[in-house]
mmCIF file of C-alpha atoms in Angstrom:
data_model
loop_
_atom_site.group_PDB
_atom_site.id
_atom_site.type_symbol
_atom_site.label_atom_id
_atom_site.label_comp_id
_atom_site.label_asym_id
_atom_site.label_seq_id
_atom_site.Cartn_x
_atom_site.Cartn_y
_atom_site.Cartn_z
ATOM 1 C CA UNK A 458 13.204 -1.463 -14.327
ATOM 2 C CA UNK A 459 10.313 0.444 -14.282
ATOM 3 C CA UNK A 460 9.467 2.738 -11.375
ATOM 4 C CA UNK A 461 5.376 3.157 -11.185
ATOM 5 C CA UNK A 462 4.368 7.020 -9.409
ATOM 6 C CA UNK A 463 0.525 7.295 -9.543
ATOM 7 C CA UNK A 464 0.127 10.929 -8.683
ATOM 8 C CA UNK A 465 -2.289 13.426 -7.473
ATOM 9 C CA UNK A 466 -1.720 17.354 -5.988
ATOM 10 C CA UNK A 467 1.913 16.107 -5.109
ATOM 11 C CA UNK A 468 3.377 19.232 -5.648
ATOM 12 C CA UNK A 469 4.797 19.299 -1.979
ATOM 13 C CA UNK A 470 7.069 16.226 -2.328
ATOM 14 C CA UNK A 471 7.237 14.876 -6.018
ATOM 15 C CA UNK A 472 10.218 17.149 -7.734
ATOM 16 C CA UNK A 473 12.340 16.004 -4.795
ATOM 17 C CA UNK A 474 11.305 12.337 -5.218
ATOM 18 C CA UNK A 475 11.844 12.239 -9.116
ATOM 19 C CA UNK A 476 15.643 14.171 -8.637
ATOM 20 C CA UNK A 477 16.253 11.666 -5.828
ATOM 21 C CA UNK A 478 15.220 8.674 -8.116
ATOM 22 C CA UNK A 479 16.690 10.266 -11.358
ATOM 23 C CA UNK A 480 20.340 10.116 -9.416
ATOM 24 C CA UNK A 481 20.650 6.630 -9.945
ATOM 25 C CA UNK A 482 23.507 6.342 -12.832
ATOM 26 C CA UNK A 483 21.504 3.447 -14.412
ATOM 27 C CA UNK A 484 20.787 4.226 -18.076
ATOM 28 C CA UNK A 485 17.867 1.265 -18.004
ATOM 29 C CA UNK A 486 15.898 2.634 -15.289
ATOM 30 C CA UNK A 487 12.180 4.545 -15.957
ATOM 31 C CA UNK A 488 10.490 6.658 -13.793
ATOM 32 C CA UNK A 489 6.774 6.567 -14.851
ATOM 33 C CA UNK A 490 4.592 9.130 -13.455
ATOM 34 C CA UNK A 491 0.156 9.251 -14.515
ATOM 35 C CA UNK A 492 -0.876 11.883 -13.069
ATOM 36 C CA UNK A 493 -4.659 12.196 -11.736
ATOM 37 C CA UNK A 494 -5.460 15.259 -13.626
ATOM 38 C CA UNK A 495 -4.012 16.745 -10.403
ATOM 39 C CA UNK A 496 -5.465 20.910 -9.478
ATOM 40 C CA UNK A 497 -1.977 22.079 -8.138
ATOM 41 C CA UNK A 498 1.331 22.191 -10.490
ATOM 42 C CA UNK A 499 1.893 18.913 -10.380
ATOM 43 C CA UNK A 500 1.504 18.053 -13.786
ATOM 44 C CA UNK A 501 3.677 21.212 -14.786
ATOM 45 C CA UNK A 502 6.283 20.145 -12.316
ATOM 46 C CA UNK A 503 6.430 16.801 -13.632
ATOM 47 C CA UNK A 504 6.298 17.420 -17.585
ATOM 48 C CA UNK A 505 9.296 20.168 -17.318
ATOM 49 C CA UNK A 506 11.200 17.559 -15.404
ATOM 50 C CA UNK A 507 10.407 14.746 -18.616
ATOM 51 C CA UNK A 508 12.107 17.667 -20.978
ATOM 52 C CA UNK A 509 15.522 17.281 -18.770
ATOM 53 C CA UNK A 510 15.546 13.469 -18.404
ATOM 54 C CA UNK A 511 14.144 10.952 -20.774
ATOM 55 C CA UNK A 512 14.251 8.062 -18.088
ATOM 56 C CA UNK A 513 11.115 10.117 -16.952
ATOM 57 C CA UNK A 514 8.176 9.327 -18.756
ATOM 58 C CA UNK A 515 4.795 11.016 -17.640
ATOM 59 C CA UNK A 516 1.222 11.011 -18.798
ATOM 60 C CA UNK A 517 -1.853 13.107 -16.996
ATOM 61 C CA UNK A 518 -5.222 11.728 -17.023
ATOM 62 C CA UNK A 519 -8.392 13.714 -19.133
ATOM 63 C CA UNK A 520 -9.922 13.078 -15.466
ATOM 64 C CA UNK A 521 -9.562 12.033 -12.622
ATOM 65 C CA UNK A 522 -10.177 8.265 -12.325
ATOM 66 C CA UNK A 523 -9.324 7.202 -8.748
ATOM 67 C CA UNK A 524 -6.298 5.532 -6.656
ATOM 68 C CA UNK A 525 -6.784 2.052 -8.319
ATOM 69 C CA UNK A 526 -7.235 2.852 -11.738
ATOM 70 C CA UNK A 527 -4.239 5.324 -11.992
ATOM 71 C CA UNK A 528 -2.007 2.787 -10.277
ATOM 72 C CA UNK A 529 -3.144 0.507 -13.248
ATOM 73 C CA UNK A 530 -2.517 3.304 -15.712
ATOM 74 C CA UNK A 531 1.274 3.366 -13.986
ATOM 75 C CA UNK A 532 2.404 -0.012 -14.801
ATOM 76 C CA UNK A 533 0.073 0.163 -18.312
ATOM 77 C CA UNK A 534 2.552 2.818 -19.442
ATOM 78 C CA UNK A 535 5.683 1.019 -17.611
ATOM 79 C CA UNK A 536 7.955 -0.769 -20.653
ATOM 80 C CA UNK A 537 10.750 -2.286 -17.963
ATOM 81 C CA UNK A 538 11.130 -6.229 -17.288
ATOM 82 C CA UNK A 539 10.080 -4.912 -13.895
ATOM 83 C CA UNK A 540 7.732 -2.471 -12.142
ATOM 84 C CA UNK A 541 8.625 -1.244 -8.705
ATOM 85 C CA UNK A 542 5.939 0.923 -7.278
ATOM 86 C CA UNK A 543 6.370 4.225 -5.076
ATOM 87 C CA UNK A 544 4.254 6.707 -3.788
ATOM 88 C CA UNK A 545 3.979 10.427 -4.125
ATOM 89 C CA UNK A 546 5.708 11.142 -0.922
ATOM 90 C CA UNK A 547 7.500 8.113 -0.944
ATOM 91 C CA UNK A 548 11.524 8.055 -1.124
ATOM 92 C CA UNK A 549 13.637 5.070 -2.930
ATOM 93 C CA UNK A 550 17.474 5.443 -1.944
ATOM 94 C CA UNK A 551 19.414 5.650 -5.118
ATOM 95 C CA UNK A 552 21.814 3.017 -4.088
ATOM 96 C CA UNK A 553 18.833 0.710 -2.816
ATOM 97 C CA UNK A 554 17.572 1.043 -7.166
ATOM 98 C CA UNK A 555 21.309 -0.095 -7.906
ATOM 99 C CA UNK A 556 21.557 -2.981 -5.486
ATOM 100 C CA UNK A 557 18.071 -4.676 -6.539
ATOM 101 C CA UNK A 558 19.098 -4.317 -9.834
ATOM 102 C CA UNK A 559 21.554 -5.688 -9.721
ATOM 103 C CA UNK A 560 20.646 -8.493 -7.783
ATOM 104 C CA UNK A 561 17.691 -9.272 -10.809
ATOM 105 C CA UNK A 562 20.425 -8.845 -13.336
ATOM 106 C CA UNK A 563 21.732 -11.554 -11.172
ATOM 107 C CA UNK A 564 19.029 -13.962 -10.700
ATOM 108 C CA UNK A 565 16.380 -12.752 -13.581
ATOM 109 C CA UNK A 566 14.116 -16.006 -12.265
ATOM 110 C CA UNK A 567 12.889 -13.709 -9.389
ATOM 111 C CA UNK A 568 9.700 -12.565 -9.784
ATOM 112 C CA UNK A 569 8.837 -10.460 -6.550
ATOM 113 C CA UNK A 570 11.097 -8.586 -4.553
ATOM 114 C CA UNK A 571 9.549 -7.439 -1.030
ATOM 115 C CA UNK A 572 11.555 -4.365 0.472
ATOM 116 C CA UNK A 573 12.077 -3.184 4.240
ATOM 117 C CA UNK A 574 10.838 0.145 4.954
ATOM 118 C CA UNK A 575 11.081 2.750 7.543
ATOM 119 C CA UNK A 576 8.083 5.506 8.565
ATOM 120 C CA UNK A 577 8.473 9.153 8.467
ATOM 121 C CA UNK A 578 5.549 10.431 10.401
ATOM 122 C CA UNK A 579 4.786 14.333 10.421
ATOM 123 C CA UNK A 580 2.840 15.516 13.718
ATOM 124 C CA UNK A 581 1.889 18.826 15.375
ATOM 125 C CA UNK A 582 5.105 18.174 17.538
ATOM 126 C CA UNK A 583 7.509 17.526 14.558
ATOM 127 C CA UNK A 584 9.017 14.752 12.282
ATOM 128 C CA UNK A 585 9.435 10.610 13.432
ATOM 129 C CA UNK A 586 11.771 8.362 12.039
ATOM 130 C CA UNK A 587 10.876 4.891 13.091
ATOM 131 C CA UNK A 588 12.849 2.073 10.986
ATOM 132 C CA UNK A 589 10.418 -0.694 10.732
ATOM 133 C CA UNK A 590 11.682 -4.556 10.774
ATOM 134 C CA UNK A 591 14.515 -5.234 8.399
ATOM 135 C CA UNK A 592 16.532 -8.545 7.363
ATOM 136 C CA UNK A 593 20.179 -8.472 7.753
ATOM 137 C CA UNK A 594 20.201 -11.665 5.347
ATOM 138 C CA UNK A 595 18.427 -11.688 1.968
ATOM 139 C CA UNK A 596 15.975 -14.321 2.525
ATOM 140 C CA UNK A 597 13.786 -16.016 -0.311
ATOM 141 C CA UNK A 598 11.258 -18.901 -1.132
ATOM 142 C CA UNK A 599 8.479 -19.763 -4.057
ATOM 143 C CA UNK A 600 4.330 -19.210 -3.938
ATOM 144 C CA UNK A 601 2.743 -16.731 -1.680
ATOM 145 C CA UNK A 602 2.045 -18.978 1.359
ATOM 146 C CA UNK A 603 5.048 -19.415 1.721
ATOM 147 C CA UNK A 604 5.759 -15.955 1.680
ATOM 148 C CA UNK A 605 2.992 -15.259 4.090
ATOM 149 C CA UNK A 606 4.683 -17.809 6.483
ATOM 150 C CA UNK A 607 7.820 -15.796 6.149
ATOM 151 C CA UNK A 608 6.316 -12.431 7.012
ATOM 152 C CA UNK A 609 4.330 -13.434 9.497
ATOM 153 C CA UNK A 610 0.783 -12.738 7.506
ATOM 154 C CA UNK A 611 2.281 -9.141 6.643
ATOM 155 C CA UNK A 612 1.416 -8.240 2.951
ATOM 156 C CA UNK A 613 3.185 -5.856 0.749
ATOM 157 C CA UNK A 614 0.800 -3.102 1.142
ATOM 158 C CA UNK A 615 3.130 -0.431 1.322
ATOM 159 C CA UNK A 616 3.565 0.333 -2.315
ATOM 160 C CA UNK A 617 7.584 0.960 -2.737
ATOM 161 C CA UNK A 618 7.742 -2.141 -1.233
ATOM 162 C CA UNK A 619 6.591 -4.034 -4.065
ATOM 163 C CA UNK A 620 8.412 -4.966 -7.279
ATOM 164 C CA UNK A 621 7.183 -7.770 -9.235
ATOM 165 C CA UNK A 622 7.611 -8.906 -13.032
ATOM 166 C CA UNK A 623 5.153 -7.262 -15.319
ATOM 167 C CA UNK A 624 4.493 -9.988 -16.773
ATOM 168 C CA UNK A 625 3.376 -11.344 -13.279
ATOM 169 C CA UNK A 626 1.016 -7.975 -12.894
ATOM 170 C CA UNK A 627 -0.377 -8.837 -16.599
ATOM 171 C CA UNK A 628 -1.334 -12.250 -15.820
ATOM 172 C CA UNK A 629 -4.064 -10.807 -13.795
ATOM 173 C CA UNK A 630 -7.235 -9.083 -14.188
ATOM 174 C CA UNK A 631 -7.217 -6.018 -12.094
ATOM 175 C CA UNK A 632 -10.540 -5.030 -13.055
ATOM 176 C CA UNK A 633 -10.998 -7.719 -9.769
ATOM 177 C CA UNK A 634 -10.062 -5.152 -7.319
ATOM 178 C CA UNK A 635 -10.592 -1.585 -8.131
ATOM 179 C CA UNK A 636 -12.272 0.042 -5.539
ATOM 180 C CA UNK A 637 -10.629 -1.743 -2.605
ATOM 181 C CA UNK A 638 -7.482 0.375 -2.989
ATOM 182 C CA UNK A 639 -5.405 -2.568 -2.622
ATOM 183 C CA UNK A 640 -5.415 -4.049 -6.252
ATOM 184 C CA UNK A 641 -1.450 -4.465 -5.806
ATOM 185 C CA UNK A 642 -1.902 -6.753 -3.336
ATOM 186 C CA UNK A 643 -4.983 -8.571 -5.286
ATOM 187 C CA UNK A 644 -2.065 -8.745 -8.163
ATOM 188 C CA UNK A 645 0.392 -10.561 -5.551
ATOM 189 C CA UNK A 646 -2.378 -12.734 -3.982
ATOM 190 C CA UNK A 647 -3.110 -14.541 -6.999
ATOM 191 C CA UNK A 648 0.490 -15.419 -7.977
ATOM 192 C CA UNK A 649 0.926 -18.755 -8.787
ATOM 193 C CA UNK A 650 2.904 -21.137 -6.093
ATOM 194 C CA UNK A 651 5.851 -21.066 -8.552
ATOM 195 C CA UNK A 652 6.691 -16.783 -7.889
ATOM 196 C CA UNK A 653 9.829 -17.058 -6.802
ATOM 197 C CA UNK A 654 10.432 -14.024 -4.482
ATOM 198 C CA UNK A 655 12.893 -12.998 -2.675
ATOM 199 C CA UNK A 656 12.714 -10.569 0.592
ATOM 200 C CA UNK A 657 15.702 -8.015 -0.088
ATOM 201 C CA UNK A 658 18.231 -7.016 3.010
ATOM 202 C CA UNK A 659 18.557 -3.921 4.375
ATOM 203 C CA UNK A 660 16.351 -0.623 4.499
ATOM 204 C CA UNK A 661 16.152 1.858 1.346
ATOM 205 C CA UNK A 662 12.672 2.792 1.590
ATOM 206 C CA UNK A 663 11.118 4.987 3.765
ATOM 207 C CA UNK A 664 7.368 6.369 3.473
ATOM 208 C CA UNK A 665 5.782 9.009 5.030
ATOM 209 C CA UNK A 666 2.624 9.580 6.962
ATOM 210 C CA UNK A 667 1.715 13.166 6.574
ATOM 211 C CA UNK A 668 -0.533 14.896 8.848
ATOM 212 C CA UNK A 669 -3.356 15.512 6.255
ATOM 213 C CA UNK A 670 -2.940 11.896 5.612
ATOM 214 C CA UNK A 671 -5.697 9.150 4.959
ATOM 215 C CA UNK A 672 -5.005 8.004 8.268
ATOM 216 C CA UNK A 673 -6.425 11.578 9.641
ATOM 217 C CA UNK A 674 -9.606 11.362 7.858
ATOM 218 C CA UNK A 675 -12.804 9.065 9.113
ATOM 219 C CA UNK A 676 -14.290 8.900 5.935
ATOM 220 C CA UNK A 677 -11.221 7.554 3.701
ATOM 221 C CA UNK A 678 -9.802 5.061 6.908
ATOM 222 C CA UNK A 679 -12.356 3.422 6.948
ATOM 223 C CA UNK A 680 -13.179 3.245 3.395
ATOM 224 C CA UNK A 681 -9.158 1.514 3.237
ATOM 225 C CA UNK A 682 -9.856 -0.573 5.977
ATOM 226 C CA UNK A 683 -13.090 -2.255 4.727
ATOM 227 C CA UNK A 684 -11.368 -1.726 1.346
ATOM 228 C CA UNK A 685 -8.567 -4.604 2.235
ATOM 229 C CA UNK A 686 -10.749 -7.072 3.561
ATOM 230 C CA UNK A 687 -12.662 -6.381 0.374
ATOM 231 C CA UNK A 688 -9.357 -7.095 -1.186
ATOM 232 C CA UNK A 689 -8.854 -10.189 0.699
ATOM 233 C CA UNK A 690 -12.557 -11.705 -0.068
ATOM 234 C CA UNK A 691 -12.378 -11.543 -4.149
ATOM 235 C CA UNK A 692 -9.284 -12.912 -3.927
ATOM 236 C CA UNK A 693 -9.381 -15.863 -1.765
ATOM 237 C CA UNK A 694 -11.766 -17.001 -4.835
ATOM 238 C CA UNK A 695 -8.807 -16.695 -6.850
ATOM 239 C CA UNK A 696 -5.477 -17.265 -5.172
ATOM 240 C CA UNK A 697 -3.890 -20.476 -5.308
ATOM 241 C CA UNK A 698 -1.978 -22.867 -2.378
ATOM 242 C CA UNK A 699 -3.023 -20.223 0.750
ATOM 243 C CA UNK A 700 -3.784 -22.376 2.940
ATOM 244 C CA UNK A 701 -7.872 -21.703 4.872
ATOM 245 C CA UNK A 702 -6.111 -20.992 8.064
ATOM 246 C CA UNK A 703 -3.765 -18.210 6.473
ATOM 247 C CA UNK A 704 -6.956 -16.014 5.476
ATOM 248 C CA UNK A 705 -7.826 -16.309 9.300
ATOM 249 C CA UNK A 706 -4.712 -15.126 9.779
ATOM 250 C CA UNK A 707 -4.694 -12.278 7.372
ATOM 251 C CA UNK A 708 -8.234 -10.966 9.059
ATOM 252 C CA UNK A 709 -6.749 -11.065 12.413
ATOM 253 C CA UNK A 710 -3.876 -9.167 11.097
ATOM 254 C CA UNK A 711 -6.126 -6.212 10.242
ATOM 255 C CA UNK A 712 -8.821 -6.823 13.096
ATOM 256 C CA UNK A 713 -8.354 -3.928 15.097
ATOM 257 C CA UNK A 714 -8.042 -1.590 12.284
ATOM 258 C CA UNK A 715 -11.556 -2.913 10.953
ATOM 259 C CA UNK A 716 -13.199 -2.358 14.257
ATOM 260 C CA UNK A 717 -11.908 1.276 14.802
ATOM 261 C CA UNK A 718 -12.446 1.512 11.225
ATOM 262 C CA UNK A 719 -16.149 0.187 12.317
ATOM 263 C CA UNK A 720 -16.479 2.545 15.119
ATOM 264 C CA UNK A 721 -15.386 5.375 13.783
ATOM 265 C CA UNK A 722 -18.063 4.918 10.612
ATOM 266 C CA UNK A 723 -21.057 4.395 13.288
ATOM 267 C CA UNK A 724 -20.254 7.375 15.546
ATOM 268 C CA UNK A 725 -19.426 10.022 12.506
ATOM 269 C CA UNK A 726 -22.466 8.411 10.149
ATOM 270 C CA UNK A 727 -21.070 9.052 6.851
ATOM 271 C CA UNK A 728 -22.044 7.111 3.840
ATOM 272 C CA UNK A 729 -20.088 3.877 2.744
ATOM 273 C CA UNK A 730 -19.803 2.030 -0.316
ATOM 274 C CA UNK A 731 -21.832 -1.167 0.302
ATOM 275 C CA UNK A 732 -19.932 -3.522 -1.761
ATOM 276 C CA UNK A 733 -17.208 -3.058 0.461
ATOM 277 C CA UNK A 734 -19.724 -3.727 3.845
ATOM 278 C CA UNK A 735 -20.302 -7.022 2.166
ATOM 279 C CA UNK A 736 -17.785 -7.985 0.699
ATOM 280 C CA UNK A 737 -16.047 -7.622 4.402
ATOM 281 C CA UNK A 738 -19.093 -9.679 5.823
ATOM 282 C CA UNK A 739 -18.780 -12.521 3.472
ATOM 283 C CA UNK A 740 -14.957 -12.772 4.396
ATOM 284 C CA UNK A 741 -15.283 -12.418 7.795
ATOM 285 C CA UNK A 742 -18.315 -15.116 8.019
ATOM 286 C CA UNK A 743 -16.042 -17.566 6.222
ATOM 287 C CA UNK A 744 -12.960 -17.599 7.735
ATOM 288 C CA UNK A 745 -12.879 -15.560 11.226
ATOM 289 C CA UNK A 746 -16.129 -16.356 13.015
ATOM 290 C CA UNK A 747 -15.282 -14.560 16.152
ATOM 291 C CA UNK A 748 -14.654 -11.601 13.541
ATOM 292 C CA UNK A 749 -18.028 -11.992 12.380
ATOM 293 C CA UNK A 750 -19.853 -11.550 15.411
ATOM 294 C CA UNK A 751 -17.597 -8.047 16.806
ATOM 295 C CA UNK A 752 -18.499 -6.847 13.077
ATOM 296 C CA UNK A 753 -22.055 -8.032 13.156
ATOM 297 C CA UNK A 754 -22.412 -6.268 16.935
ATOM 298 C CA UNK A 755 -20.839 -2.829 15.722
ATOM 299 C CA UNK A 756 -23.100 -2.630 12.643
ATOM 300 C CA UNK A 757 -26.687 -3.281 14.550
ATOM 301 C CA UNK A 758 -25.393 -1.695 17.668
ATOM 302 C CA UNK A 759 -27.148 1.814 18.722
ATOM 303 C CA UNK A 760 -24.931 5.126 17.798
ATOM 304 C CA UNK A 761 -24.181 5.792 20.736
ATOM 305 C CA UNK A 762 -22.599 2.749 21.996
ATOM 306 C CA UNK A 763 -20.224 3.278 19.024
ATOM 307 C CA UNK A 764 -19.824 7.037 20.501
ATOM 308 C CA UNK A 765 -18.804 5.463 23.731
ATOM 309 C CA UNK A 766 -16.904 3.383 22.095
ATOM 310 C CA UNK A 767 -15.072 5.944 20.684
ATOM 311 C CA UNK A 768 -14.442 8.365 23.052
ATOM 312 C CA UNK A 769 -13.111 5.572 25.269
ATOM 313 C CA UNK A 770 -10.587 5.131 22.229
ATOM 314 C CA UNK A 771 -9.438 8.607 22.380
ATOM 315 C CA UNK A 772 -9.062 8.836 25.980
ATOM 316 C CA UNK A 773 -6.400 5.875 26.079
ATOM 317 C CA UNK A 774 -5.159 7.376 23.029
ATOM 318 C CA UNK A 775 -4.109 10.310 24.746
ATOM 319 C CA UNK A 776 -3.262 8.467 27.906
ATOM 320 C CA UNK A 777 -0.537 7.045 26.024
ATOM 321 C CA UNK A 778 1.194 10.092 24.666
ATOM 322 C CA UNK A 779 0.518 12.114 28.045
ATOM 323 C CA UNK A 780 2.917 8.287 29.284
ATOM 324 C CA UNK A 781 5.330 8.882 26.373
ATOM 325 C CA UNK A 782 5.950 12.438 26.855
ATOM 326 C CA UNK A 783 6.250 11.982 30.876
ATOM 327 C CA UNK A 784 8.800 9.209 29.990
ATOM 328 C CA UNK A 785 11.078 11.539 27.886
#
């Protein structure tokens, strides 16, 4: 097993990550780690650590080459039967490593494993813990509708969620889907309807939504947001038994993220990559007419209907945490 850590200025939260990782007693576990020629001590951090440990292999980049391309470089470097990927400031429990392992040892026909996770959210007021949806039962089936049908449409964005063969992550070109910083799930979209997977019980992943987060900045949410229905388009061309009304489904999924996403880009009026405009278009004209239209409206529409738009957004936004906080 190969554990895949595409890094950049993680100084904050990586040592802690690779010690926590690194306590698993399994002798054929890797921790990979290509760092994105990172400006803090990251890279020294990371390369005294290798010294201690030679389950921890680590490579920097000459530069910096972007989120997609240095999650590439992770599994490139990865020399397991199977990559599991993690984030930065991402935690994998120990035990959680041991159990999926040895649940492959096992059954070695599975080629995806899909993890429960809970959120660790930092805000002004503190730290929340909120365990998302787990399966008491280990639950499995074969080809990614199916999968899709299982989840409910949800997709293994999360990356310590996702463990799949390598060979399975070779088989595709992910040249297909850099720049939509979702080429992971590109990688599991076009898995044949043979992938046997197999949705593992129980919660040993949690991932954390810091305050300086991507989800905090206007310019990189909705660069993600157009950037998986970008994802979604070049794939469609690609993936095999996912059946017309599951892309539907998969738009809807994301919908309201894609119009605040939308709203947010019109009322702030910073530059966007246009590949990923039309790329979005092309999906949405396909498979989610009604879509379509609410995208087509928010693109022509005037600023400052979009600046209505968006203050109305923040007022029920704060609504509901004046609600919450009364409530407690």
């Amino acid at each position: 097993m190969s554990i895949c850590i595409p890094s950049y200025n993680g100084e904050q939260s990586i040592r802690s990550l690779i010690d926590h990782l690194l306590a698993s007693k399994r002798e054929d576990l890797e921790v990979v780690i290509s760092d994105d020629n990172s400006s803090d001590d990251t890279w020294q951090i990371v390369s005294r650590r290798a010294v201690e440990d030679p389950r921890l292999r680590v490579e920097r980049n000459a530069q910096n080459v972007g989120m997609d391309r240095n999650f590439a470089r992770t599994v490139q470097l990865a020399k397991g039967d199977y990559v599991w990927l993690c984030g930065q400031d991402d935690m994998i429990e120990p035990e959680g490593i041991e159990r999926v392992m040895a649940a492959l040892d096992s059954d070695p026909g599975i080629d995806f494993v899909f993890m429960n996770h809970a959120k660790r959210e930092l805000t002004a007021e503190g730290e929340t813990l909120t365990p998302g949806p787990a399966t008491e039962e280990g639950v499995e089936g074969f080809g990614v509708e199916s999968f899709l049908q299982h989840t409910g449409n949800l997709l293994p964005t999360f990356l310590p969620t996702y463990l799949i063969k390598r060979s399975r992550w070779n088989a595709v070109s992910i040249e297909n889907y850099l720049g939509t910083c979702y080429c992971q799930v590109g990688v599991f979209l076009e898995q044949p309807e043979a992938l046997h997977w197999y949705h593992f019980p129980g919660t040993h992943v949690t991932g954390l939504q810091p305050l300086d987060g991507w989800q905090s900045n206007a310019a990189a949410y909705t660069r993600i947001a157009l950037g998986h229905f970008a994802m979604l388009w070049r794939a469609r061309a690609r993936a095999i038994g996912v059946a017309d009304a599951r892309w539907a489904g998969l738009c809807l999924k994301q919908g309201r993220r894609l119009i605040y996403a939308l709203i947010l880009w019109r009322h702030k009026g910073f530059s966007l990559d246009t590949g990923l405009v039309e790329d979005t278009q092309a999906l949405l004209k396909a498979v989610s007419p009604t879509l379509a239209r609410l995208f087509s409206a928010l693109v022509h529409s005037p600023r400052f209907v979009s600046s209505a738009l968006y203050t109305l957004v923040g007022l029920k936004r704060r609504l509901r945490t004046f609600m919450t906080r009364s409530a407690s």
